Amino acid sequence: LAQAIAGVQGVRVVPDPPHVAMFHVVGELDPEAAQAGRLRAQEATGIDPFPGPRPGPVPGTFRVEIYVADAGREVRPDEAAMAWRVALGVDGTGPG
């Protein structure tokens, strides 16, 4: 999952690769825009790509914590990556 998300333009997985079933993702949107993108992705794909975004390490970025659990295995990594692309607006649907 982390590898698929790391391939999305505008995000960085920390640490890369993850050492456990939890990792952070830092994205190049402010938290409000990330939340709007998250809702857009939920509507467009039926997948909630990430939990509520928090402010990232620098202004204009967001950070989320991803836990990989059994329930998360219901979504394939490529499907999750597409939901991230929709959320960030790097899928051709508009700005994130």
mmCIF file of C-alpha atoms in Angstrom:
data_model
loop_
_atom_site.group_PDB
_atom_site.id
_atom_site.type_symbol
_atom_site.label_atom_id
_atom_site.label_comp_id
_atom_site.label_asym_id
_atom_site.label_seq_id
_atom_site.Cartn_x
_atom_site.Cartn_y
_atom_site.Cartn_z
ATOM 1 C CA LEU A 1 0.000 0.000 0.000
ATOM 2 C CA ALA A 2 2.744 2.451 0.944
ATOM 3 C CA GLN A 3 4.537 1.770 -2.335
ATOM 4 C CA ALA A 4 1.363 2.477 -4.335
ATOM 5 C CA ILE A 5 0.674 5.707 -2.440
ATOM 6 C CA ALA A 6 4.326 6.786 -2.792
ATOM 7 C CA GLY A 7 3.818 6.663 -6.560
ATOM 8 C CA VAL A 8 1.155 9.395 -6.410
ATOM 9 C CA GLN A 9 2.358 12.817 -7.518
ATOM 10 C CA GLY A 10 2.495 15.316 -4.654
ATOM 11 C CA VAL A 11 2.921 12.944 -1.696
ATOM 12 C CA ARG A 12 5.778 11.480 0.318
ATOM 13 C CA VAL A 13 5.605 8.350 2.485
ATOM 14 C CA VAL A 14 7.525 8.560 5.779
ATOM 15 C CA PRO A 15 9.444 6.402 6.458
ATOM 16 C CA ASP A 16 9.932 4.952 2.992
ATOM 17 C CA PRO A 17 9.673 2.039 3.120
ATOM 18 C CA PRO A 18 7.625 1.691 6.309
ATOM 19 C CA HIS A 19 9.087 -0.528 9.013
ATOM 20 C CA VAL A 20 5.716 -1.531 10.499
ATOM 21 C CA ALA A 21 2.043 -1.560 9.470
ATOM 22 C CA MET A 22 1.799 2.198 10.117
ATOM 23 C CA PHE A 23 3.267 5.077 8.154
ATOM 24 C CA HIS A 24 2.766 8.790 7.547
ATOM 25 C CA VAL A 25 1.998 10.491 4.277
ATOM 26 C CA VAL A 26 2.827 14.157 3.718
ATOM 27 C CA GLY A 27 0.963 15.835 0.872
ATOM 28 C CA GLU A 28 1.385 19.074 -1.036
ATOM 29 C CA LEU A 29 -1.986 20.616 -0.135
ATOM 30 C CA ASP A 30 -3.107 22.551 2.902
ATOM 31 C CA PRO A 31 -5.297 20.517 5.278
ATOM 32 C CA GLU A 32 -8.543 22.206 4.176
ATOM 33 C CA ALA A 33 -7.920 21.466 0.491
ATOM 34 C CA ALA A 34 -6.891 17.914 1.394
ATOM 35 C CA GLN A 35 -10.163 17.417 3.289
ATOM 36 C CA ALA A 36 -12.162 18.722 0.319
ATOM 37 C CA GLY A 37 -10.236 16.348 -1.940
ATOM 38 C CA ARG A 38 -10.833 13.489 0.479
ATOM 39 C CA LEU A 39 -14.590 14.058 0.257
ATOM 40 C CA ARG A 40 -14.376 14.300 -3.549
ATOM 41 C CA ALA A 41 -12.508 10.970 -3.658
ATOM 42 C CA GLN A 42 -15.082 9.315 -1.386
ATOM 43 C CA GLU A 43 -17.862 10.423 -3.714
ATOM 44 C CA ALA A 44 -16.051 9.544 -6.943
ATOM 45 C CA THR A 45 -14.493 6.223 -5.930
ATOM 46 C CA GLY A 46 -16.385 4.995 -2.875
ATOM 47 C CA ILE A 47 -13.029 4.792 -1.075
ATOM 48 C CA ASP A 48 -11.980 6.945 1.871
ATOM 49 C CA PRO A 49 -8.329 7.484 0.924
ATOM 50 C CA PHE A 50 -7.093 8.796 4.268
ATOM 51 C CA PRO A 51 -8.219 9.908 7.728
ATOM 52 C CA GLY A 52 -8.701 13.573 8.580
ATOM 53 C CA PRO A 53 -5.684 15.571 7.400
ATOM 54 C CA ARG A 54 -3.603 17.578 9.885
ATOM 55 C CA PRO A 55 -1.175 20.412 9.198
ATOM 56 C CA GLY A 56 2.057 19.138 7.677
ATOM 57 C CA PRO A 57 5.651 19.932 8.575
ATOM 58 C CA VAL A 58 5.729 23.081 6.422
ATOM 59 C CA PRO A 59 2.977 25.564 5.502
ATOM 60 C CA GLY A 60 0.780 24.409 2.637
ATOM 61 C CA THR A 61 1.175 20.712 3.422
ATOM 62 C CA PHE A 62 -0.870 18.104 5.250
ATOM 63 C CA ARG A 63 0.024 14.922 7.127
ATOM 64 C CA VAL A 64 -1.980 11.771 7.752
ATOM 65 C CA GLU A 65 -1.220 8.558 9.589
ATOM 66 C CA ILE A 66 -2.104 5.323 7.799
ATOM 67 C CA TYR A 67 -2.620 2.049 9.663
ATOM 68 C CA VAL A 68 -2.782 -1.108 7.585
ATOM 69 C CA ALA A 69 -5.220 -3.561 9.162
ATOM 70 C CA ASP A 70 -7.259 -6.496 7.924
ATOM 71 C CA ALA A 71 -10.152 -4.220 6.928
ATOM 72 C CA GLY A 72 -7.785 -2.165 4.774
ATOM 73 C CA ARG A 73 -6.950 -5.195 2.685
ATOM 74 C CA GLU A 74 -10.406 -5.032 1.113
ATOM 75 C CA VAL A 75 -9.109 -2.198 -1.096
ATOM 76 C CA ARG A 76 -6.341 -3.067 -3.550
ATOM 77 C CA PRO A 77 -3.257 -0.806 -3.465
ATOM 78 C CA ASP A 78 -3.922 0.439 -7.012
ATOM 79 C CA GLU A 79 -7.492 1.388 -6.030
ATOM 80 C CA ALA A 80 -6.214 3.240 -2.966
ATOM 81 C CA ALA A 81 -3.643 5.083 -5.096
ATOM 82 C CA MET A 82 -6.393 6.147 -7.520
ATOM 83 C CA ALA A 83 -8.448 7.521 -4.614
ATOM 84 C CA TRP A 84 -5.356 9.482 -3.503
ATOM 85 C CA ARG A 85 -4.943 10.849 -7.061
ATOM 86 C CA VAL A 86 -8.560 11.999 -7.067
ATOM 87 C CA ALA A 87 -8.144 13.582 -3.623
ATOM 88 C CA LEU A 88 -5.025 15.476 -4.704
ATOM 89 C CA GLY A 89 -6.475 16.417 -8.088
ATOM 90 C CA VAL A 90 -3.672 14.730 -10.018
ATOM 91 C CA ASP A 91 -6.021 12.465 -11.954
ATOM 92 C CA GLY A 92 -7.232 15.148 -14.358
ATOM 93 C CA THR A 93 -10.407 15.987 -12.382
ATOM 94 C CA GLY A 94 -9.219 19.376 -11.193
ATOM 95 C CA PRO A 95 -7.214 20.982 -8.443
ATOM 96 C CA GLY A 96 -7.029 19.366 -5.030
#
